[in-house]
């Protein structure tokens, strides 16, 4: 028995040392990639991209070692928790490594960008903060220090603030014309990469808390697996249960990884088209003398940049929804309805659509996040207008039911074929890509609606007939669950 113990201890130590080395490696890379970025040093960036393979290899070895340890040593309780956490930490560290590689990739594209002192200074500050966060996360893991892990959240807030200032500065420069649109988008992404490193550090902190207190998802997954297992078999088989819990946790992580990868691929694809168009338009514009053509090209350029802005805006909204619970307070339905109508009025006018409200009972209040609700209703109205023909009507109705309020938007537009109904809430799913694009859709509107309604404990119901129109209803409980 004592021999097995020693072997387990040795393996755990090995895993831990490898993880700490990798974490330090990422922290160093953050510094290096930032210097390369500020100096526009493409060679150094290439070198960093190449060294990414070593990192991948190291991470694969850690993962294999973890799985091997689970299989061979059958660790229990705290030790199992440690190995599971090590697997998560490993992927968090590896993903942060990917982010630095992405920064390195951006360097070539940014060459010649006339970034000003404020942008550069904010990049340095974000990099220092990201390094600090990462080192703090590794230290809290090495020492199993819950307080250090706790302090990561505060450091991350600082990074978030820096990121917001950075984005504002980049946008200002883009508006002033000191930055090319394409370069400003690259810079915006670079800032986002630094910010995401903070997210990974935060996850590591959360894992450390899990090692110490054991309250995170695996514990719950293990508990659920145990309950399920007990339900089918009265005989308690702890070893098998443990196996199920481990596999469930790995499978869940894989699933999340795949969703993430698909999502990133989709985002890149969605942004690539308008950006390519913008670069082409800008080039043509530069060589065009005729004032009328110049105006036309400038208009097109403006439209494409609006598209990029809309996608980024929706992506930020989705990530805000992912990250925060929202600002719940009593909200007046009259107010959110009139705000939503106000913000879509000009879009309706431009498309010759009559916008009407029907039977909105006054004086109803629900517990909700005002901003999120206005956003969701606006998205539904926008869609109803976008997918209707001119000279038709879009109406918004409110039904005051016992426990819920139904807010529905009806149009007599193109409708949605039945097989697509289940998929329209997926990110970037569109029935007709061209129509969505032409009319300024991002493919994210309905996923925002579903997210918002979900946060409010409600559901979205849709009825639609091709050629006749659609009704989207948000059914929201008046009181928040638990109030
Ligand atoms: P988009 O920005 O493309 O409108 P959404 O997520 O808001 O993205 O909607 C997804 C897809 O669902 C749309 O591309 C469109 O095909 C379909 N859709 C949404 N609302 C309506 C509607 N009121 N009428 C017809 N089709 C709609």
Coordinates of C-alpha atoms and ligand atoms in Angstrom, one line a residue:
X1 CA 0.0 0.0 0.0
X2 CA 2.7 2.4 1.0
X3 CA 4.4 1.7 -2.3
X4 CA 1.3 2.7 -4.3
X5 CA 1.0 5.8 -2.3
X6 CA 4.5 6.9 -3.1
X7 CA 4.0 6.3 -6.8
X8 CA 0.8 8.4 -6.7
X9 CA 2.5 11.2 -4.8
X10 CA 5.4 11.1 -7.3
X11 CA 3.0 11.3 -10.2
X12 CA 1.1 14.2 -8.7
X13 CA 4.3 16.0 -8.1
X14 CA 5.4 15.4 -11.6
X15 CA 2.1 16.8 -13.0
X16 CA 2.3 19.8 -10.8
X17 CA 5.8 20.6 -11.7
X18 CA 5.0 20.3 -15.4
X19 CA 2.0 22.6 -15.0
X20 CA 3.9 25.3 -13.1
X21 CA 6.6 25.2 -15.8
X22 CA 4.0 25.7 -18.4
X23 CA 2.3 28.5 -16.6
X24 CA 5.7 30.3 -16.2
X25 CA 6.3 29.7 -19.9
X26 CA 3.0 31.4 -20.8
X27 CA 3.8 34.3 -18.5
X28 CA 7.2 34.8 -20.2
X29 CA 5.6 34.5 -23.6
X30 CA 3.1 37.2 -22.8
X31 CA 6.0 39.5 -22.1
X32 CA 7.9 38.5 -25.3
X33 CA 4.9 38.8 -27.5
X34 CA 4.1 42.2 -26.2
X35 CA 7.7 43.4 -26.9
X36 CA 7.4 42.0 -30.4
X37 CA 4.1 43.7 -30.9
X38 CA 5.3 47.1 -29.8
X39 CA 8.4 46.8 -32.0
X40 CA 6.5 45.3 -35.0
X41 CA 9.1 42.6 -34.9
X42 CA 7.8 39.9 -37.3
X43 CA 10.8 37.6 -36.9
X44 CA 10.4 37.4 -33.1
X45 CA 6.6 36.8 -33.7
X46 CA 7.4 33.9 -36.0
X47 CA 9.7 32.4 -33.5
X48 CA 6.9 32.6 -30.9
X49 CA 4.5 30.9 -33.2
X50 CA 6.9 28.1 -33.7
X51 CA 7.5 27.6 -30.0
X52 CA 3.8 27.0 -29.7
X53 CA 4.4 23.4 -30.8
X54 CA 6.6 22.8 -27.8
X55 CA 3.8 24.1 -25.6
X56 CA 1.2 21.8 -27.3
X57 CA 3.5 18.8 -26.7
X58 CA 4.0 19.7 -23.1
X59 CA 0.3 20.1 -22.6
X60 CA -0.4 16.8 -24.3
X61 CA 2.0 15.1 -22.0
X62 CA 0.4 16.5 -18.9
X63 CA -3.0 15.4 -20.1
X64 CA -1.7 11.9 -20.8
X65 CA 0.0 11.8 -17.4
X66 CA -3.3 12.8 -15.7
X67 CA -5.3 10.1 -17.5
X68 CA -2.7 7.5 -16.8
X69 CA -2.7 8.5 -13.1
X70 CA -6.4 8.1 -12.9
X71 CA -6.4 4.7 -14.6
X72 CA -3.4 3.2 -12.9
X73 CA -3.5 4.7 -9.4
X74 CA -7.3 5.0 -9.0
X75 CA -6.9 8.1 -6.8
X76 CA -9.8 9.0 -4.5
X77 CA -11.1 12.1 -2.7
X78 CA -8.7 15.0 -2.6
X79 CA -6.2 13.2 -4.9
X80 CA -8.7 12.6 -7.6
X81 CA -9.9 16.2 -7.2
X82 CA -6.3 17.3 -7.7
X83 CA -5.8 15.3 -10.9
X84 CA -9.1 16.5 -12.3
X85 CA -8.2 20.1 -11.5
X86 CA -4.8 19.5 -13.1
X87 CA -6.5 18.5 -16.3
X88 CA -8.5 21.7 -16.3
X89 CA -5.6 23.9 -15.4
X90 CA -3.7 22.2 -18.2
X91 CA -6.2 23.3 -20.8
X92 CA -6.6 26.8 -19.3
X93 CA -2.8 27.2 -19.6
X94 CA -2.7 25.8 -23.1
X95 CA -5.5 28.1 -24.2
X96 CA -3.7 31.1 -22.8
X97 CA -0.7 29.9 -24.8
X98 CA -2.9 29.9 -27.9
X99 CA -4.0 33.5 -27.2
X100 CA -0.3 34.7 -27.1
X101 CA 0.1 32.9 -30.5
X102 CA -2.8 34.8 -31.8
X103 CA -1.2 38.0 -30.8
X104 CA 2.0 36.9 -32.5
X105 CA -0.1 36.2 -35.7
X106 CA -1.6 39.7 -35.5
X107 CA 1.9 41.3 -35.6
X108 CA 2.5 40.7 -39.3
X109 CA -0.9 42.2 -40.1
X110 CA -0.4 45.2 -37.9
X111 CA 2.9 46.2 -39.5
X112 CA 2.9 49.9 -40.3
X113 CA -0.1 50.7 -38.1
X114 CA 0.4 54.1 -36.7
X115 CA -0.5 53.3 -33.1
X116 CA -0.2 56.2 -30.8
X117 CA 1.3 56.4 -27.3
X118 CA -2.0 55.9 -25.5
X119 CA -2.7 52.6 -27.4
X120 CA 0.9 51.4 -26.8
X121 CA 0.8 52.4 -23.1
X122 CA -2.5 50.5 -22.6
X123 CA -1.0 47.4 -24.4
X124 CA 1.9 47.5 -22.0
X125 CA -0.4 47.8 -19.0
X126 CA -2.7 45.0 -20.2
X127 CA 0.3 42.7 -20.7
X128 CA 1.8 43.5 -17.3
X129 CA -1.6 42.8 -15.7
X130 CA -2.1 39.6 -17.7
X131 CA 1.3 38.3 -16.6
X132 CA 0.6 39.2 -13.0
X133 CA -2.7 37.4 -13.1
X134 CA -1.2 34.3 -14.6
X135 CA 1.7 34.2 -12.1
X136 CA -0.7 34.8 -9.3
X137 CA -2.9 31.9 -10.5
X138 CA 0.1 29.5 -10.7
X139 CA 1.2 30.6 -7.3
X140 CA -2.2 30.0 -5.8
X141 CA -2.2 26.6 -7.3
X142 CA 1.3 25.7 -6.1
X143 CA 0.5 26.8 -2.6
X144 CA -3.2 25.7 -2.5
X145 CA -3.8 29.2 -1.3
X146 CA -7.5 30.2 -1.4
X147 CA -6.8 33.8 -0.5
X148 CA -4.4 34.2 -3.4
X149 CA -6.9 32.6 -5.7
X150 CA -9.6 35.0 -4.4
X151 CA -7.4 38.0 -5.1
X152 CA -7.3 37.0 -8.8
X153 CA -10.8 38.3 -9.3
X154 CA -9.8 41.8 -8.3
X155 CA -6.7 41.8 -10.5
X156 CA -9.0 40.6 -13.3
X157 CA -11.3 43.6 -12.8
X158 CA -8.3 45.9 -13.3
X159 CA -7.6 44.1 -16.6
X160 CA -11.2 44.4 -17.6
X161 CA -11.1 48.2 -17.0
X162 CA -7.9 48.5 -18.9
X163 CA -9.5 46.6 -21.8
X164 CA -12.5 48.8 -21.9
X165 CA -10.3 51.9 -22.0
X166 CA -8.2 50.3 -24.7
X167 CA -11.1 49.5 -26.9
X168 CA -12.5 53.0 -26.5
X169 CA -9.1 54.4 -27.5
X170 CA -8.8 52.2 -30.5
X171 CA -12.3 53.1 -31.6
X172 CA -11.6 56.8 -31.2
X173 CA -8.5 56.5 -33.4
X174 CA -10.4 54.5 -36.0
X175 CA -13.1 57.3 -36.0
X176 CA -10.5 60.0 -36.4
X177 CA -9.0 58.1 -39.3
X178 CA -5.6 57.6 -37.7
X179 CA -6.1 53.9 -38.0
X180 CA -7.2 51.8 -40.9
X181 CA -10.4 49.9 -40.2
X182 CA -8.7 46.6 -40.7
X183 CA -5.9 47.6 -38.3
X184 CA -8.2 48.9 -35.7
X185 CA -10.1 45.6 -35.8
X186 CA -6.8 43.7 -35.4
X187 CA -5.9 45.9 -32.5
X188 CA -9.3 45.3 -31.0
X189 CA -8.7 41.6 -31.2
X190 CA -5.3 41.9 -29.7
X191 CA -6.8 43.6 -26.7
X192 CA -9.4 40.9 -26.4
X193 CA -6.7 38.3 -26.3
X194 CA -5.1 39.9 -23.3
X195 CA -8.4 40.2 -21.6
X196 CA -9.1 36.5 -22.2
X197 CA -5.8 35.5 -20.6
X198 CA -7.3 37.1 -17.5
X199 CA -10.4 34.8 -17.9
X200 CA -8.2 31.8 -18.0
X201 CA -6.3 32.9 -14.9
X202 CA -9.7 33.4 -13.2
X203 CA -10.7 29.8 -14.1
X204 CA -7.4 28.6 -12.6
X205 CA -8.3 30.5 -9.4
X206 CA -11.6 28.8 -9.4
X207 CA -10.0 25.4 -9.7
X208 CA -7.8 26.2 -6.8
X209 CA -10.8 26.9 -4.7
X210 CA -12.2 23.6 -5.9
X211 CA -9.2 21.7 -4.8
X212 CA -9.5 23.3 -1.4
X213 CA -13.3 23.1 -1.0
X214 CA -14.4 20.7 -3.7
X215 CA -17.6 22.4 -4.6
X216 CA -17.3 22.9 -8.3
X217 CA -19.0 21.2 -11.2
X218 CA -17.2 17.9 -11.0
X219 CA -18.4 17.4 -7.5
X220 CA -21.9 18.0 -8.6
X221 CA -21.5 15.9 -11.7
X222 CA -20.1 13.1 -9.5
X223 CA -23.1 13.5 -7.2
X224 CA -25.5 13.4 -10.1
X225 CA -23.8 10.3 -11.6
X226 CA -24.0 8.7 -8.2
X227 CA -27.6 9.4 -7.9
X228 CA -28.4 8.1 -11.3
X229 CA -26.3 5.0 -10.7
X230 CA -27.9 4.4 -7.4
X231 CA -31.3 4.8 -9.0
X232 CA -30.6 2.0 -11.5
X233 CA -28.6 -0.2 -9.2
X234 CA -29.3 -0.5 -5.5
X235 CA -25.8 -1.8 -4.9
X236 CA -23.3 1.0 -4.3
X237 CA -20.3 0.7 -6.5
X238 CA -18.1 3.6 -5.6
X239 CA -15.3 2.7 -8.1
X240 CA -17.6 2.6 -11.1
X241 CA -19.3 5.8 -10.0
X242 CA -16.0 7.5 -9.8
X243 CA -15.2 6.3 -13.3
X244 CA -18.5 7.6 -14.6
X245 CA -17.9 11.0 -13.0
X246 CA -14.5 11.3 -14.5
X247 CA -15.7 10.4 -18.0
X248 CA -18.7 12.7 -17.7
X249 CA -16.4 15.5 -16.7
X250 CA -14.0 14.9 -19.6
X251 CA -16.9 14.5 -22.0
X252 CA -18.4 17.8 -20.9
X253 CA -15.1 19.6 -21.3
X254 CA -14.7 18.1 -24.8
X255 CA -18.2 19.3 -25.7
X256 CA -17.5 22.8 -24.5
X257 CA -14.2 22.8 -26.4
X258 CA -15.9 21.8 -29.6
X259 CA -18.6 24.5 -29.2
X260 CA -15.9 27.1 -28.5
X261 CA -13.8 26.0 -31.5
X262 CA -16.8 26.1 -33.8
X263 CA -17.8 29.5 -32.4
X264 CA -14.4 31.0 -33.0
X265 CA -14.3 29.6 -36.5
X266 CA -17.7 31.1 -37.2
X267 CA -16.8 34.5 -35.8
X268 CA -13.6 34.6 -37.9
X269 CA -15.6 33.7 -40.9
X270 CA -18.3 36.2 -40.3
X271 CA -15.8 39.0 -39.8
X272 CA -13.6 38.0 -42.7
X273 CA -16.2 38.8 -45.4
X274 CA -17.0 42.4 -44.4
X275 CA -13.3 43.1 -43.7
X276 CA -12.2 41.8 -47.1
X277 CA -14.9 44.0 -48.6
X278 CA -13.8 47.0 -46.7
X279 CA -10.2 46.6 -47.7
X280 CA -11.2 46.3 -51.3
X281 CA -13.5 49.3 -51.1
X282 CA -10.8 51.4 -49.5
X283 CA -8.4 50.5 -52.2
X284 CA -10.9 51.3 -55.0
X285 CA -11.8 54.6 -53.3
X286 CA -8.2 55.7 -53.2
X287 CA -7.9 55.4 -56.9
X288 CA -11.3 56.9 -57.8
X289 CA -11.6 60.5 -59.0
X290 CA -15.3 60.9 -59.8
X291 CA -17.0 62.5 -56.8
X292 CA -20.2 60.6 -57.3
X293 CA -18.4 57.2 -57.3
X294 CA -16.4 58.3 -54.3
X295 CA -19.5 59.0 -52.4
X296 CA -21.0 55.7 -53.4
X297 CA -17.9 53.8 -52.4
X298 CA -17.7 55.7 -49.1
X299 CA -21.3 54.7 -48.4
X300 CA -20.6 51.1 -49.1
X301 CA -17.5 51.2 -46.9
X302 CA -19.6 52.8 -44.1
X303 CA -22.2 50.0 -44.5
X304 CA -19.6 47.3 -44.2
X305 CA -18.0 48.9 -41.1
X306 CA -21.5 49.1 -39.6
X307 CA -21.8 45.3 -40.1
X308 CA -18.5 44.7 -38.3
X309 CA -19.7 47.0 -35.5
X310 CA -23.0 45.2 -35.2
X311 CA -21.3 41.7 -35.0
X312 CA -18.9 42.9 -32.4
X313 CA -21.7 44.6 -30.5
X314 CA -23.7 41.4 -30.5
X315 CA -20.7 39.3 -29.5
X316 CA -20.0 41.7 -26.6
X317 CA -23.6 41.5 -25.5
X318 CA -23.5 37.7 -25.6
X319 CA -20.3 37.6 -23.5
X320 CA -21.8 40.1 -21.1
X321 CA -24.8 37.8 -20.8
X322 CA -22.5 34.8 -20.2
X323 CA -20.5 36.6 -17.6
X324 CA -23.0 38.5 -15.4
X325 CA -26.2 37.7 -13.8
X326 CA -27.7 41.0 -14.8
X327 CA -29.1 44.0 -12.9
X328 CA -32.4 42.7 -11.6
X329 CA -34.9 45.3 -10.3
X330 CA -38.6 46.1 -10.7
X331 CA -39.1 47.1 -14.4
X332 CA -42.2 48.7 -15.9
X333 CA -43.5 47.0 -19.0
X334 CA -44.8 50.3 -20.4
X335 CA -41.3 51.7 -20.2
X336 CA -39.5 48.8 -21.9
X337 CA -42.1 48.5 -24.6
X338 CA -41.9 52.2 -25.5
X339 CA -38.1 52.2 -25.4
X340 CA -38.0 49.3 -27.7
X341 CA -40.5 50.9 -30.1
X342 CA -38.6 54.1 -30.0
X343 CA -35.3 52.5 -30.9
X344 CA -36.8 50.6 -33.9
X345 CA -39.0 53.3 -35.3
X346 CA -36.6 54.7 -37.8
X347 CA -35.7 51.3 -39.1
X348 CA -39.4 50.6 -39.6
X349 CA -39.9 53.9 -41.4
X350 CA -36.9 53.3 -43.6
X351 CA -38.5 50.0 -44.6
X352 CA -42.1 51.4 -44.9
X353 CA -43.3 49.1 -42.1
X354 CA -46.1 50.2 -39.8
X355 CA -45.2 49.6 -36.2
X356 CA -48.0 49.2 -33.8
X357 CA -48.6 48.3 -30.2
X358 CA -51.8 46.4 -29.3
X359 CA -53.4 46.3 -25.9
X360 CA -50.4 47.0 -23.8
X361 CA -51.9 47.0 -20.3
X362 CA -50.5 49.8 -18.2
X363 CA -48.9 49.6 -14.8
X364 CA -47.5 46.1 -15.0
X365 CA -44.1 45.6 -13.4
X366 CA -41.9 42.5 -13.5
X367 CA -38.5 41.8 -11.9
X368 CA -35.9 42.0 -14.6
X369 CA -32.9 43.6 -16.1
X370 CA -34.3 46.6 -18.1
X371 CA -31.4 46.9 -20.5
X372 CA -31.4 43.2 -21.4
X373 CA -35.2 43.2 -21.9
X374 CA -35.2 46.2 -24.2
X375 CA -32.4 44.6 -26.2
X376 CA -34.4 41.4 -26.6
X377 CA -37.6 43.1 -27.6
X378 CA -35.7 45.3 -30.0
X379 CA -34.1 42.3 -31.6
X380 CA -37.5 40.7 -32.2
X381 CA -38.9 43.9 -33.7
X382 CA -35.8 44.3 -35.8
X383 CA -36.2 40.8 -37.2
X384 CA -40.0 41.3 -37.8
X385 CA -39.2 44.4 -39.9
X386 CA -36.2 42.8 -41.6
X387 CA -38.1 39.8 -42.8
X388 CA -41.3 41.6 -43.9
X389 CA -42.2 43.2 -47.2
X390 CA -42.7 47.0 -47.4
X391 CA -46.2 48.3 -46.6
X392 CA -47.0 45.6 -44.1
X393 CA -47.5 45.9 -40.3
X394 CA -45.5 44.7 -37.3
X395 CA -47.3 44.7 -34.0
X396 CA -46.2 44.3 -30.4
X397 CA -48.7 42.9 -27.9
X398 CA -48.5 42.3 -24.1
X399 CA -50.6 39.8 -22.3
X400 CA -50.8 40.0 -18.5
X401 CA -51.3 36.4 -17.3
X402 CA -51.3 35.0 -13.8
X403 CA -47.6 34.4 -13.1
X404 CA -46.1 35.5 -16.4
X405 CA -46.2 38.4 -18.8
X406 CA -46.2 37.5 -22.6
X407 CA -44.6 40.0 -24.8
X408 CA -45.1 39.0 -28.5
X409 CA -44.1 40.4 -31.8
X410 CA -46.1 39.6 -34.8
X411 CA -45.3 40.1 -38.5
X412 CA -46.8 39.1 -41.8
X413 CA -43.5 38.6 -43.4
X414 CA -41.7 35.7 -45.1
X415 CA -42.1 33.2 -42.2
X416 CA -39.8 30.4 -41.3
X417 CA -39.9 26.8 -42.7
X418 CA -40.7 24.2 -40.0
X419 CA -37.3 22.4 -40.1
X420 CA -35.5 25.6 -39.5
X421 CA -37.6 26.6 -36.5
X422 CA -35.5 24.5 -34.1
X423 CA -32.3 26.0 -35.3
X424 CA -32.9 29.7 -35.6
X425 CA -31.8 30.3 -32.0
X426 CA -28.3 28.9 -32.6
X427 CA -25.5 31.4 -33.0
X428 CA -25.0 32.4 -36.6
X429 CA -27.8 30.2 -37.9
X430 CA -29.8 31.9 -40.7
X431 CA -32.5 30.6 -43.0
X432 CA -31.5 32.9 -45.8
X433 CA -28.0 34.1 -45.4
X434 CA -28.1 36.7 -48.1
X435 CA -31.3 38.3 -46.9
X436 CA -30.0 38.5 -43.3
X437 CA -26.7 40.1 -44.5
X438 CA -28.3 42.5 -46.9
X439 CA -30.6 43.8 -44.2
X440 CA -27.8 44.1 -41.6
X441 CA -28.5 40.9 -39.6
X442 CA -25.7 39.4 -37.6
X443 CA -27.1 35.9 -37.0
X444 CA -26.9 36.5 -33.3
X445 CA -30.1 38.4 -32.5
X446 CA -32.2 35.4 -31.5
X447 CA -29.5 33.8 -29.5
X448 CA -29.4 37.0 -27.5
X449 CA -33.2 36.9 -27.1
X450 CA -33.1 33.3 -25.9
X451 CA -30.2 34.1 -23.5
X452 CA -32.0 37.1 -22.0
X453 CA -35.3 35.3 -21.6
X454 CA -33.5 32.3 -20.0
X455 CA -31.8 34.6 -17.5
X456 CA -35.3 35.8 -16.5
X457 CA -36.4 32.2 -16.0
X458 CA -38.8 32.4 -19.0
X459 CA -39.0 30.9 -22.5
X460 CA -39.4 32.0 -26.0
X461 CA -42.2 30.5 -28.1
X462 CA -42.4 30.9 -31.9
X463 CA -45.2 30.2 -34.4
X464 CA -44.5 30.7 -38.0
X465 CA -45.8 29.8 -41.5
X466 CA -43.8 30.4 -44.6
X467 CA -45.3 33.2 -46.7
X468 CA -47.7 34.2 -43.9
X469 CA -45.6 35.5 -41.0
X470 CA -44.3 34.8 -37.6
X471 CA -45.1 35.4 -33.9
X472 CA -42.3 35.4 -31.4
X473 CA -43.4 35.4 -27.8
X474 CA -41.3 36.0 -24.7
X475 CA -43.0 34.4 -21.7
X476 CA -41.4 35.9 -18.6
X477 CA -42.3 35.2 -15.0
X478 CA -43.3 38.3 -13.1
X479 CA -41.3 37.4 -10.1
X480 CA -37.7 36.1 -10.3
X481 CA -37.4 32.6 -9.0
X482 CA -36.2 32.7 -5.4
X483 CA -37.6 36.2 -4.8
Ligands
LIG1 P1 -30.3 37.7 -38.1 O1 -29.4 38.7 -37.6 O2 -29.8 36.9 -39.3 O3 -31.7 38.1 -38.2 P2 -31.3 36.1 -35.8 O4 -30.5 35.3 -34.8 O5 -32.0 37.3 -35.3 O6 -30.2 36.6 -36.9 O7 -32.3 35.2 -36.6 C1 -31.9 34.0 -37.1 C2 -32.6 33.7 -38.4 O8 -34.0 33.4 -38.1 C3 -32.7 34.8 -39.4 O9 -31.5 34.8 -40.2 C4 -33.9 34.5 -40.2 O10 -33.6 33.5 -41.2 C5 -34.8 33.9 -39.2 N1 -35.8 34.8 -38.6 C6 -35.7 35.5 -37.4 N2 -36.8 36.2 -37.2 C7 -37.6 36.1 -38.3 C8 -38.9 36.6 -38.6 N3 -39.6 37.4 -37.9 N4 -39.4 36.2 -39.8 C9 -38.7 35.4 -40.6 N5 -37.5 34.8 -40.3 C10 -37.0 35.2 -39.2

